[in-house]
Amino acid sequence: MSFVPKETIEVIAQSIGITNLSPDVALALAPDLEYRIREIMQESVKCMRHSMRTFLTTEDVDTALALRNLEPIYGSTSNDPPQFKRAAGHKDLFYIDDKDVDIKDIIEAPLPKAPLDTSITSHWLAIEGVQPAIPENAPVEAPSEIRKSEYKEDGLPVDVKLPVKHLITRELQLYYEKITDLTLNKPGSIPFRRALVSLATDSGLHPLVPYFTFFVADEVAQNLNNLAVLFALMRLVRSLLQNSQIHIELYLHQLMPPIITCIVAKRIGNRLSDDHWELRNFSANLVASICQRWATGAHFYYCMVPKRAMRRFGHIYHNLQPRVTKTFLHSFLDPTKALPQHYGAIKGIEALGSRLIRLLILPNLEPYLHLLEPEMQPEKQKNEMKRHEAWQVYGALLGAAGQCVHEKVKMFSNLFSPPTRVTSRGSGKAVIAMSGKRKASTDNLMQQQQQLPPMKKLATDGPGGVVAMNSMLVDMQGSTGGYSSMMGVSSMSMARQISIDNVPGREVGDQQRKLSSTLAQAWKDDIDTGNLVSSVVELFGESVLPFVVSNPEACMFL
Amino acid sequence: MEDDKIVGYVTAFLKKKGFTQTEKIFQEEFQHNKSNTSNSLLEPDIANHLLAFSQLETGPARFHDGYSRLRTWTYSSLDLYKHELLRVLYPVFIHCFMDLVAKGHVQEARNFFNTFREDHEMMHLRDLQKLEGVLSPNHLEEMEFAHSLRKSKFNIKICEYSYELLLQHLHSTQSTTILGIINEHINFQVTPGQPSLISDDPEAVTLTGSSQEAANLINQKEIHWGLLEDSLEERLEKAGALLLDSEKGEGEAKEGENDETKKRSIEGGKQGGASVKKVKKDKGGSATGKSAKPEASTVPAAPRVKPELPLPVIPTEVEQSVLEDLRNRVQLSSVALPSVSFYTFINTHNGLSCSSISHDGSLIAGGFSDSSLKVWDMAKLGQQASSLSQGENDTSQNEQIFGQGGGKRQYTLFQGHSGPVYAASFSPVGDFILSSSADSTIRLWSTKLNANLVCYKGHNYPVWDVQFSPVGHYFASSSHDRTARIWSMDRIQPLRIMAGHLSDVDCVQWHANCNYIATGSSDKTVRLWDVQSGECVRVFVGHRVMILSLAMSPDGRYMASGDEDGTIMMWDLSSGRCLTPLIGHTSCVWSLAFSSEGSIIASGSADCTVKLWDVNASTKVSRAEEKSGSANSRLRSLKTLSTKSTPVYSLRFSRRNLLFAAGALSKSG
């Protein structure tokens, strides 16, 4: 009947000495008790409001009792919440466990701290309606929250767009897990090769491309010591690039960093026998194919690509190759970098084409070789590993310069007559000993010759390269100014340092000045081919002859 | 067959009443009449009435069933008439509940209440909370709210067709119980024509009892809401004409200065910078000149009235300072918002009950629940802070200021009350403070002597609010004893007692012309009283909970009231109607303030925000509301300024339109 149960009335009666209260009396008193409590609470709420509070305190109840000429409730206050315990023998009866405290303990206890006195501070809540961002003011986000609540009160619901879930089917998840497992654990197995073929040809893999992208980036960062895994990851990227069913170009900006890491990383693999040079070559060719296919597509396939495709990809990737080139150049010109990093940079620039070789490598060739020569001498560089790295860099430079010379000579000879087969075959077999100035072991020399044939193949891809070079030349004219000025400064500073170390005579000084001027202008299209060939031969000796011996008329310049 | 039923019912009735002899005689007479067949015919109407009367005595279930049928019928009626018929449900619900309690069916009353209370919680939550505790006939007599409900009638406006629909339903279903309640406790105002739209009906929330008619009569009285004659604003208006002549002379002087600046700018770069600064100063001067002109043009719009009270004489110094403030007042509008200076009380331990700021912001008073009144002099605080900061950094400065509790007090302590201090009010000049307390007294303090001058006794219960009049010397107080009183500083007895509210009078505010005071009450009404006659001249109905704050516009045309739920109502004093509710706050509105020229309202709330509202947009929207019928309340809220967990206790615009705000820092523990 009432919120106050009958048992409460009986307990209160017992506490004041009435032991035989009739149940009917308890039932009649309960609603009256509820009514009185409600009256006092309503008065308490009024006192609470006029004390400018939104929560009820015991003082409000005491004030309400005083309004009705009732005695307030006396007692000492404690900060501990009341501890209710269940009475023994009764299921629904609880009591407050009041401990008996000796008055001696209360007297001897130290006094608590006096509360701080009330004080007042002032600050600007707003200056001409604008709330300044001072510590006393609330953060700026609060007004927007209040405005949102205002909108809701006005009946304007706020449409919050939740992110859309990316649903991957069960089959695609299994496919992804299988390929990632093969890549990490069985990189050289036949199932992995089949997986690569599947990645390169299957359609419907587009939902997995972002996951493969992050997979490659994460694993490259974590497996720089594992050459096999890195090779497998790069092959996976190549397969994705070959797949025409998926739109891999949307994720190129996430794929480029791990590929470039495999080219110019300081240390790849953890054993001396690891052939990380091949990985750098492989990755450099990947970058070249990406740039050729997407970054320079607007120029290379100008006649074939429709305007829609140009509009679609041109404005997104037009700066891809300059950014890649800049990365390689910084790595090449930085003396503090390790030699394998220089090797990777040289290979990267070489893969991008002969024009970039003439633009970026040849002007810096002579000062770099002067710095590199001490590293190649057994007398000066005791570490055999370092000497090996130096010879690898020398081979990369020789390959790059040779490719460039070959392009120029080929262009020159096309004007007169095609090369003959018999001549090139015969001259390939001839091996002439190098000059005494550049001594090298037979093994290193053999390594160089092993690398020459693939460079030849790349250089002689076809007449398309020539067309690309011409168009790139015209487009790159605007950006060559900055490059040449920067390289000129660095080249001159390097040359000066070398001249200080070595005391040149007149003859040597004149020769060096001539070489510097020739190579510094190698980027120009109308450079004298004869001067270029003679300069390169001067630097590299007879080892560069296989690139030019196919044309017997060129021997007259030597 | 019917004869046997009638005999059975009559016999049962006689048994129930204990008339055994009458029963025997009736049975013998019935047997005797049975032999005479010609006399045994009864009229069928009498039989039906007897049957219906017997059904009345079946028990308390008829209240529940009758109300349930009425409710079902009302909710399933046509939408055109539904909103009118729904208004009938609340009084029927309340009176069914109270009748059940009066007849002693307490358990059935509680079940009835809990079953149907949800329908009415949105509109009448506070009333339901009060009635929920009524559980015995004695409580009905003791609770004045229930007692007044049972003795008075609800007034419900309804169209003719809806009224006829209701009567037909009640008669067709033979709900005599519900019909009796409606006849006894509801007074229908039947209007011909179509049912009115909900938004067009300002009386959707009606007063309980016969005071609705009294309120309608009161609201038709004439009031003179204009400004005082020979006031300072009028003198400024007259001085404005003189300013126009002097501005011409000043203009000529400025032209001469411009010539000099042109010559200097030719000379060189450094002097050019100086000339730019001078040009800026001249622009500032011309801007103030321009702002003074529209101010003078707006004042004559308000009509003038004579004061009904003998007003005190204003000293010359005070008059000159007021005139200077009025000349240099910042012109506020919806695009030029005011600057807000906020005073934060720290370490109040939930004891701050009220706060008040003097007109120039130099004095801050705080009333506390430990019966003390403390006044801070911000000018002295500023001097102390500047002297301390000369040789120390900010951190130690703050530490020393806060740690000075033991050494020096930064405030003046006024002690004399024996209960919590609920209100404090500065005099217009700032030399006196009034405080009201739970001990039923009002005390007058002097800020110069730092002493209690007078103790005013007259209220019988806690005094909730006290306010100085705009010209000083008189003040008004409101109390728990449901009265508001008007006092003069030089007499300890009240001059007027305003009685008429049905519950506590929670706040009081003077009109700009000092001829009227407004009071807000826990009975959810705001009343306007004539100071001279002591009569109630306006009743404003529209709030749903107790009113906590009031503000008067400077031109005397409008009034704003804030309540417990965060709603602010804007009222037109002449017509007694609500222009627009200002919705935005989420908790109690502790304070309201109009800017000095009346274009901006500032509201401070327990939700730790200060909101600025556009008065002109509110009045415009009210006119557009009559055409379109819908209002977008977001347009009226200009700005929301959030504090960092500091409820805003009081607001005040200075004479130059700088807004002062005060609040107590609440700890999140």
Short mmCIF file of C-alpha atoms in Angstrom, two decimals, chain B residues 89-356:
data_model
loop_
_atom_site.label_atom_id
_atom_site.label_comp_id
_atom_site.label_asym_id
_atom_site.label_seq_id
_atom_site.Cartn_x
_atom_site.Cartn_y
_atom_site.Cartn_z
CA LEU B 89 -8.11 14.09 -19.09
CA TYR B 90 -5.80 15.73 -16.57
CA PRO B 91 -8.45 17.21 -14.23
CA VAL B 92 -10.54 14.04 -14.49
CA PHE B 93 -7.46 11.99 -13.61
CA ILE B 94 -6.61 14.12 -10.60
CA HIS B 95 -10.11 14.20 -9.22
CA CYS B 96 -10.66 10.47 -9.74
CA PHE B 97 -7.54 9.88 -7.68
CA MET B 98 -8.56 12.28 -4.94
CA ASP B 99 -12.10 10.90 -4.79
CA LEU B 100 -10.73 7.40 -4.38
CA VAL B 101 -8.54 8.61 -1.53
CA ALA B 102 -11.41 10.50 0.07
CA LYS B 103 -13.58 7.38 0.05
CA GLY B 104 -10.85 5.38 1.74
CA HIS B 105 -9.83 3.18 -1.20
CA VAL B 106 -6.13 3.85 -0.77
CA GLN B 107 -4.83 0.79 -2.56
CA GLU B 108 -7.08 1.30 -5.56
CA ALA B 109 -6.13 4.98 -5.62
CA ARG B 110 -2.45 4.13 -5.83
CA ASN B 111 -2.99 1.58 -8.55
CA PHE B 112 -5.09 4.06 -10.49
CA PHE B 113 -2.42 6.73 -10.09
CA ASN B 114 0.44 4.52 -11.22
CA THR B 115 -1.51 3.16 -14.18
CA PHE B 116 -2.29 6.48 -15.83
CA ARG B 117 0.35 8.88 -14.52
CA GLU B 118 2.61 8.64 -17.55
CA ASP B 119 0.12 10.54 -19.72
CA HIS B 120 0.48 13.67 -17.62
CA GLU B 121 4.12 13.60 -16.49
CA MET B 122 5.34 15.82 -19.28
CA MET B 123 3.07 18.73 -18.45
CA HIS B 124 2.40 18.29 -14.74
CA LEU B 125 5.35 16.42 -13.25
CA ARG B 126 5.63 18.63 -10.17
CA ASP B 127 1.95 18.40 -9.35
CA LEU B 128 1.98 14.63 -9.69
CA GLN B 129 4.95 14.40 -7.36
CA LYS B 130 3.03 16.35 -4.77
CA LEU B 131 -0.16 14.33 -5.09
CA GLU B 132 1.63 11.01 -5.09
CA GLY B 133 2.12 11.21 -1.35
CA VAL B 134 -1.58 11.73 -0.58
CA LEU B 135 -2.69 8.43 0.94
CA SER B 136 -5.45 9.21 3.41
CA PRO B 137 -8.43 11.54 3.71
CA ASN B 138 -6.57 13.51 6.35
CA HIS B 139 -3.81 14.30 3.87
CA LEU B 140 -6.38 15.73 1.48
CA GLU B 141 -7.41 18.20 4.14
CA GLU B 142 -3.87 19.05 5.22
CA MET B 143 -2.27 19.60 1.84
CA GLU B 144 -3.33 22.99 0.63
CA PHE B 145 -2.63 22.14 -2.98
CA ALA B 146 -5.05 19.21 -2.93
CA HIS B 147 -7.52 21.18 -0.89
CA SER B 148 -7.58 24.06 -3.35
CA LEU B 149 -7.92 21.63 -6.24
CA ARG B 150 -11.01 20.05 -4.73
CA LYS B 151 -12.62 23.39 -4.01
CA SER B 152 -12.11 25.03 -7.37
CA LYS B 153 -12.71 24.35 -11.03
CA PHE B 154 -10.51 23.92 -14.06
CA ASN B 155 -11.21 26.23 -16.96
CA ILE B 156 -10.88 24.51 -20.32
CA LYS B 157 -11.45 26.24 -23.61
CA ILE B 158 -13.14 23.94 -26.07
CA CYS B 159 -15.07 24.36 -29.29
CA GLU B 160 -18.75 23.62 -29.57
CA TYR B 161 -18.44 20.45 -31.59
CA SER B 162 -15.80 18.92 -29.30
CA TYR B 163 -18.00 19.71 -26.32
CA GLU B 164 -20.97 17.97 -27.87
CA LEU B 165 -18.82 14.98 -28.79
CA LEU B 166 -17.70 14.68 -25.20
CA LEU B 167 -21.20 14.88 -23.78
CA GLN B 168 -22.52 12.34 -26.25
CA HIS B 169 -19.79 9.92 -25.33
CA LEU B 170 -20.40 10.31 -21.63
CA HIS B 171 -24.13 9.82 -21.96
CA SER B 172 -23.91 6.94 -24.38
CA THR B 173 -21.55 4.96 -22.20
CA GLN B 174 -23.49 5.87 -19.05
CA SER B 175 -20.33 7.05 -17.28
CA THR B 176 -22.18 8.82 -14.55
CA THR B 177 -19.13 8.87 -12.30
CA ILE B 178 -16.95 10.67 -14.83
CA LEU B 179 -19.84 12.92 -15.77
CA GLY B 180 -20.26 13.91 -12.14
CA ILE B 181 -16.60 14.78 -11.80
CA ILE B 182 -16.67 16.85 -14.96
CA ASN B 183 -19.75 18.74 -13.87
CA GLU B 184 -18.32 19.43 -10.46
CA HIS B 185 -14.73 20.37 -11.25
CA ILE B 186 -14.46 21.54 -14.86
CA ASN B 187 -15.74 24.80 -16.22
CA PHE B 188 -15.99 24.65 -20.00
CA GLN B 189 -15.59 27.77 -22.08
CA VAL B 190 -17.43 26.70 -25.19
CA THR B 191 -16.47 28.73 -28.23
CA PRO B 192 -18.28 28.50 -31.57
CA GLY B 193 -16.49 27.63 -34.76
CA GLN B 194 -13.52 25.44 -35.52
CA PRO B 195 -11.18 24.11 -32.83
CA SER B 196 -8.24 26.41 -32.28
CA LEU B 197 -4.68 25.48 -33.15
CA ILE B 198 -2.41 24.46 -30.33
CA SER B 199 0.18 27.09 -31.09
CA ASP B 200 -2.40 29.86 -31.22
CA ASP B 201 -3.69 29.09 -27.75
CA PRO B 202 -1.56 30.80 -25.10
CA GLU B 203 -3.73 29.31 -22.38
CA ALA B 204 -2.75 25.72 -23.07
CA VAL B 205 -1.27 25.65 -19.60
CA THR B 206 -4.04 26.92 -17.38
CA LEU B 207 -4.21 28.06 -13.82
CA THR B 208 -5.90 25.76 -11.38
CA GLY B 209 -8.98 27.02 -9.67
CA SER B 210 -11.04 30.11 -10.08
CA SER B 211 -7.99 32.34 -10.26
CA GLN B 212 -7.92 31.87 -14.03
CA GLU B 213 -10.89 34.18 -14.40
CA ALA B 214 -9.32 36.58 -11.94
CA ALA B 215 -6.12 36.48 -13.99
CA ASN B 216 -8.04 37.33 -17.14
CA LEU B 217 -9.66 40.27 -15.43
CA ILE B 218 -6.35 41.40 -13.97
CA ASN B 219 -4.61 41.24 -17.33
CA GLN B 220 -7.12 43.68 -18.78
CA LYS B 221 -6.12 46.41 -16.39
CA GLU B 222 -4.27 49.38 -17.73
CA ILE B 223 -0.65 49.82 -16.73
CA HIS B 224 1.70 52.67 -17.50
CA TRP B 225 4.92 50.92 -18.39
CA GLY B 226 6.76 53.96 -19.68
CA LEU B 227 9.87 55.50 -18.21
CA LEU B 228 10.02 58.12 -15.50
CA GLU B 229 9.74 61.78 -16.27
CA ASP B 230 12.77 63.91 -15.47
CA SER B 231 15.00 60.83 -15.27
CA LEU B 232 18.68 60.75 -16.07
CA GLU B 233 18.05 59.31 -19.52
CA GLU B 234 15.74 62.22 -20.29
CA ARG B 235 18.40 64.66 -19.15
CA LEU B 236 20.89 62.89 -21.38
CA GLU B 237 18.43 63.29 -24.22
CA LYS B 238 18.28 67.02 -23.61
CA ALA B 239 22.05 67.19 -23.30
CA GLY B 240 22.28 65.39 -26.63
CA ALA B 241 20.94 68.45 -28.40
CA LEU B 242 23.68 70.52 -26.83
CA LEU B 243 26.24 67.93 -27.86
CA LEU B 244 25.29 68.36 -31.49
CA ASP B 245 26.33 72.00 -31.38
CA SER B 246 29.55 71.24 -29.56
CA GLU B 247 30.38 68.44 -31.99
CA LYS B 248 30.40 70.94 -34.81
CA GLY B 249 33.08 72.91 -33.03
CA GLU B 250 35.02 69.74 -32.35
CA GLY B 251 34.76 68.82 -36.01
CA GLU B 252 36.42 72.06 -37.00
CA ALA B 253 39.22 71.41 -34.54
CA LYS B 254 39.71 67.92 -35.97
CA GLU B 255 39.95 69.34 -39.46
CA GLY B 256 42.81 71.56 -38.31
CA GLU B 257 44.56 68.56 -36.82
CA ASN B 258 44.22 66.70 -40.09
CA ASP B 259 46.00 69.49 -41.92
CA GLU B 260 48.86 69.31 -39.47
CA THR B 261 49.09 65.54 -39.83
CA LYS B 262 49.21 65.84 -43.60
CA LYS B 263 52.18 68.16 -43.33
CA ARG B 264 53.96 65.83 -40.96
CA SER B 265 53.39 62.73 -43.07
CA ILE B 266 55.30 64.32 -45.91
CA GLU B 267 58.40 64.66 -43.76
CA GLY B 268 59.47 61.12 -43.01
CA GLY B 269 58.75 57.50 -42.04
CA LYS B 270 58.99 57.68 -38.27
CA GLN B 271 56.73 60.62 -37.99
CA GLY B 272 54.41 58.88 -40.43
CA GLY B 273 53.82 56.16 -37.85
CA ALA B 274 52.93 58.75 -35.26
CA SER B 275 50.50 60.40 -37.62
CA VAL B 276 48.84 57.05 -38.28
CA LYS B 277 48.29 56.63 -34.55
CA LYS B 278 46.77 60.08 -34.32
CA VAL B 279 44.47 59.31 -37.21
CA LYS B 280 43.33 56.18 -35.40
CA LYS B 281 42.56 58.19 -32.28
CA ASP B 282 40.53 60.64 -34.33
CA LYS B 283 38.59 57.78 -35.85
CA GLY B 284 37.87 56.46 -32.36
CA GLY B 285 36.61 59.85 -31.30
CA SER B 286 34.37 60.15 -34.31
CA ALA B 287 33.03 56.66 -33.71
CA THR B 288 31.94 57.56 -30.20
CA GLY B 289 30.35 60.69 -31.59
CA LYS B 290 28.41 58.66 -34.13
CA SER B 291 27.29 56.14 -31.55
CA ALA B 292 25.86 58.87 -29.32
CA LYS B 293 23.46 60.10 -31.98
CA PRO B 294 21.36 56.95 -32.54
CA GLU B 295 21.20 56.47 -28.80
CA ALA B 296 19.48 59.81 -28.40
CA SER B 297 17.06 59.04 -31.19
CA THR B 298 15.85 55.77 -29.68
CA VAL B 299 15.00 57.12 -26.24
CA PRO B 300 11.93 59.23 -27.16
CA ALA B 301 10.11 56.08 -28.30
CA ALA B 302 9.21 55.17 -24.72
CA PRO B 303 6.28 57.06 -23.18
CA ARG B 304 6.79 58.98 -19.97
CA VAL B 305 4.98 58.49 -16.67
CA LYS B 306 5.07 60.23 -13.34
CA PRO B 307 6.55 58.51 -10.32
CA GLU B 308 4.05 57.29 -7.77
CA LEU B 309 6.60 57.09 -4.99
CA PRO B 310 8.39 60.07 -3.47
CA LEU B 311 11.84 59.47 -4.94
CA PRO B 312 15.03 60.46 -3.15
CA VAL B 313 17.17 63.35 -4.32
CA ILE B 314 20.23 62.23 -6.25
CA PRO B 315 23.47 63.97 -5.28
CA THR B 316 25.12 66.03 -7.98
CA GLU B 317 28.28 63.94 -8.04
CA VAL B 318 26.32 60.74 -8.58
CA GLU B 319 24.26 62.38 -11.28
CA GLN B 320 27.35 63.54 -13.14
CA SER B 321 28.99 60.13 -12.96
CA VAL B 322 25.82 58.48 -14.27
CA LEU B 323 25.60 60.93 -17.15
CA GLU B 324 29.23 60.33 -18.02
CA ASP B 325 28.64 56.57 -18.01
CA LEU B 326 25.64 56.96 -20.28
CA ARG B 327 27.64 59.04 -22.74
CA ASN B 328 30.46 56.51 -22.89
CA ARG B 329 28.20 53.49 -23.09
CA VAL B 330 29.12 50.76 -25.55
CA GLN B 331 26.39 50.19 -28.12
CA LEU B 332 25.53 46.49 -28.15
CA SER B 333 23.67 44.60 -30.83
CA SER B 334 23.56 41.17 -32.40
CA VAL B 335 26.82 41.89 -34.19
CA ALA B 336 28.50 43.80 -31.34
CA LEU B 337 28.52 41.42 -28.39
CA PRO B 338 29.51 42.49 -24.89
CA SER B 339 32.68 41.68 -23.02
CA VAL B 340 32.20 39.47 -19.99
CA SER B 341 34.30 39.77 -16.86
CA PHE B 342 33.92 36.66 -14.73
CA TYR B 343 34.48 36.50 -10.97
CA THR B 344 35.10 32.99 -9.65
CA PHE B 345 34.63 32.05 -6.00
CA ILE B 346 37.15 29.42 -4.92
CA ASN B 347 37.04 27.17 -1.84
CA THR B 348 33.39 27.77 -1.09
CA HIS B 349 32.84 24.17 0.08
CA ASN B 350 29.31 24.28 -1.39
CA GLY B 351 28.44 27.05 1.00
CA LEU B 352 27.85 29.99 -1.36
CA SER B 353 24.11 30.69 -1.44
CA CYS B 354 24.03 33.89 -3.45
CA SER B 355 26.26 36.54 -4.95
CA SER B 356 25.81 40.11 -6.03
#
